[in-house]
Amino acid sequence: MYNFLKEHKLKIISAFFAVAVLIAAFCLGGRLTDSSPKTTYSGNAAVSQTIKSETVSNAGDEKAVNGSSQISEAETKESLISKSENTTDKTQNSTVVSQQKTSDSSSQQNKNQTQQQADKSSQKKTATNFETSSKTRQDSVSNEKSKPAEPQKQQDNSKLTCTVSINCGTIIDNMSMLDSDKKGIVPKNGWILKPEKVTFNEGESAFDILQKVCREKSIHMESSWTPVYDSAYIEGINNIYEFDCGDRSGWKYCVNNYFPNYGCSRYAVKKNDIIEWKYTCDSGYDIGGGYASGQ
Amino acid sequence: MKSKVTKITALLTAFILCIIGTMSVNASANSEIFDKFNETSVHLSGLDTPIVSSIGGEWMIIGLSRADKISYKFKSGYYKNVENYVKNKGSAQLHRSKSTDNSRVIIALTSIGKDVTDVSGYNLLEPLADFNYVKKQGINGPVWALTALDTVNYQIPVNYNVAEQTTRKKLIDYILNNCLDDGGWALSANAAEPDITGMAIQSLAPYYKTDDAVKTAVDRAVNVLSNLQNRNGGYSDCESCAQVITALTGLGINPHTDERFIKNGNSLIDALMSFSVENGFSHVLKQKYDQIATEQAYYALVSYIRLIENKTSLYDMSDLKDKTDVFKDINSDGIINVNDCTYIQKYIVKLVTFTPQQINDSDCNCDGCVDVSDVTLMQKYLVHLY
C-alpha cells in the first residue's frame, strides 16, 4: 500500500489539488451574479395579469370607498348607495376563487386584519370542511360553495326574498372580555335583528342586503372596503366592533349554515337564502364557523 | 515526448473547463435570483405610487427602499399620501383597534428617512404607548409594534393618561407568553403557523443575543419551522415562505444554504422561487400573479440579498442613520464638497440640466423638491454644522 502511494505520489497530490481548486471555483462562482443564464428553477408557467386593474392604488379610490358607512338614525342613504355601486364595480374584476385575496388573514398584509370572514389557507381546507358541513346544507346553495359568485350589476325585475338576522349572543358568555364601555349595549339574548324576510334584487350581495336592512331598521353598521379581501369588511354592527370582546372577536356571516371564506361583497344572494350575521368571540369556533378562518 | 505534452495539455484544458463549469453552476443559481429580483423591482416601480394600505402601500415602499431601488417619485409621492391620510384621520391613531396600521406606516416612513414623530403634526409613535391598544388585536399588535420600534431604536413615548404604559419588556413578554405549546405562533389556532411564527421571530431577532429567554424561544421556533418545511423546501403558500425567509435572514441564517432548511435538495429560496410568475409571484402554486404575494416575496428576496451582501437585516435600519449617505457626489468628480453645492445651485437657476438620479441625490432634505434649502443643508454638513 505504501509503495503504491509512493509510486503515484504526484498523481494523488495533483488530484487533491484539483478538487481543492474546483471547490474554490464553485464558491467563487457563487459570488458572481452575471454568468450565463441557466434555468435552475422551473417556475410557474401562469400568465401574469394586468395588475393595475386589481390594485386599489389611487388615493382617490381609497377615499371613496374606505370611509365608514356608519348609519345613525339621522343619516341619509345616498352615500351608502354610491358605496354599494363602487363595491359592485370592484367585485366585477375578480373572477378567481377566494384563495389569494381572502386567504391571507395571517399573512403580513393581513396582519392588521383578523381572520374574520377570511380564509387563511388555500382551497384544500375549504373542500375538506365542505364535507363536514354538508349535512346541514340546504339545496339552494350550489355545489360551487367555495367559489364566490360575484354579484352582477343589479337587475330590478325579480321579486326575490331571503332571510336576514344579526346576533351577538356569544358576548353574553364572554362578558369579562367585553370592553367596559360596550357593556350597556349588548341586547337581550344577543339579538340585534331577529330573523326577518327581506326582498332583494338579483345580483345583490350579502353586503348589499346587510346595508339595506340596517338602513331600514336604523341599526348602526360600519364597514370599510378592504383591498386585501377585495370586499367590504364589516367593522361593527350596533356599535359592537371587531376586537371589542377580546382579540378573537368580530363579525362573520353564514348562508344556510355555511360560512363562506370570502368577504360579504363577493357572495351573490340567492332566493330563500338564510343569511345570519354572527358575532364570534373565538375566531368563529363558537358559532360553528371556525373552518372559515382557515384553521 | 510529444504525446506527453498533448496529454498534459488535454488534462489541463479539461480541468479548466471543469472550473468554469462549477463556477457557473453556482453563479447561475444566484443569477436566477438576482434576475427575479430585478424583474420584480422594475415591475413594482412601475405601479401607481403607494398609498397607506396593506396592499399597494407600505410593503412596496419597504421592499424597494431596503433594496436601494426606490424612486424619487415613490418616496415623495408616498409621503404626501401619508400626510394627507393622517390629516384626514385627524389623529395619530390610524385605526380604532389595530395598532399594526401605525406600526406598518412607521416602518415604511423610517425606511425612507422620514420623521415619524411629526406627520402633519402628529406623532405616530404615540398610540403605541397604550399597551391595551397594542394588545387589542392579538399577537400581531405587539409583534409589529416591537419590529417598528426597533428599526431605529425609537423611544416609546410616555403617556400618563393610559391605563398601561407600553415598554419593550412588556412587548417581549407578551410575545413569549403567547408562544404555543409546540413552540411556534399562530393567530388563533393551536398549531404553529409558519407565517406568524416567522413574524414573531422577526420581532425578537434584535434580542436574540442579549436575552436568554428570547434565544431559547427563537431556537425552538426555528426548529419548528424546519420541521414544518415540506419536500419542496417551503410551506403551503408564497407568503409563508417569505415570512420564514425574512425571519431567518434577520437572525443571520442563510435560508438558501443552511442545512436545517434544505429538504429534498430544495432550499427555502428554491421554494419561494417556485411561486415565481411573470413580473412577480403567485399566492399558491400554479396560480396567477398576486400583489400580496409579490410584495412579500420581493422583500423576502431583498432580505436575502442584504444578508449575502453583508448589509444590515431588512428591519435593522440603523444603516440609514449615517448622515453622510444623504449627501452625494452630484457633479461626479469623486469628492463631496462645495462644488457639488454650486452644481445644485446651477441646476436650480436652470444653467444645467440634471438626470433623474442627480435630482434624487440633490433632494437632501427629502422634501420632494430641489431648492436652496437642500443646498444650505449640504453646506451645513460640509462645515460640520449638521
PDB file of C-alpha atoms in Angstrom, chain B residues 19 57 121 160 184 255 282 293 313 340 342:
ATOM      1  CA  ILE B  19     -13.543  25.028 -13.079  1.00  0.00           C
ATOM      2  CA  GLY B  57     -48.731  50.513   0.090  1.00  0.00           C
ATOM      3  CA  GLY B 121     -48.210  67.476  13.151  1.00  0.00           C
ATOM      4  CA  TYR B 160     -49.525  59.182  31.804  1.00  0.00           C
ATOM      5  CA  GLY B 184     -44.498  28.289  17.297  1.00  0.00           C
ATOM      6  CA  PRO B 255     -32.201  30.384   4.015  1.00  0.00           C
ATOM      7  CA  SER B 282     -48.400  33.841  -7.103  1.00  0.00           C
ATOM      8  CA  ALA B 293     -47.563  37.502  -2.636  1.00  0.00           C
ATOM      9  CA  SER B 313     -31.141  42.992   8.058  1.00  0.00           C
ATOM     10  CA  ASP B 340     -21.489  69.899  -5.559  1.00  0.00           C
ATOM     11  CA  THR B 342     -22.587  75.032  -6.601  1.00  0.00           C
TER      12      THR B 342
END
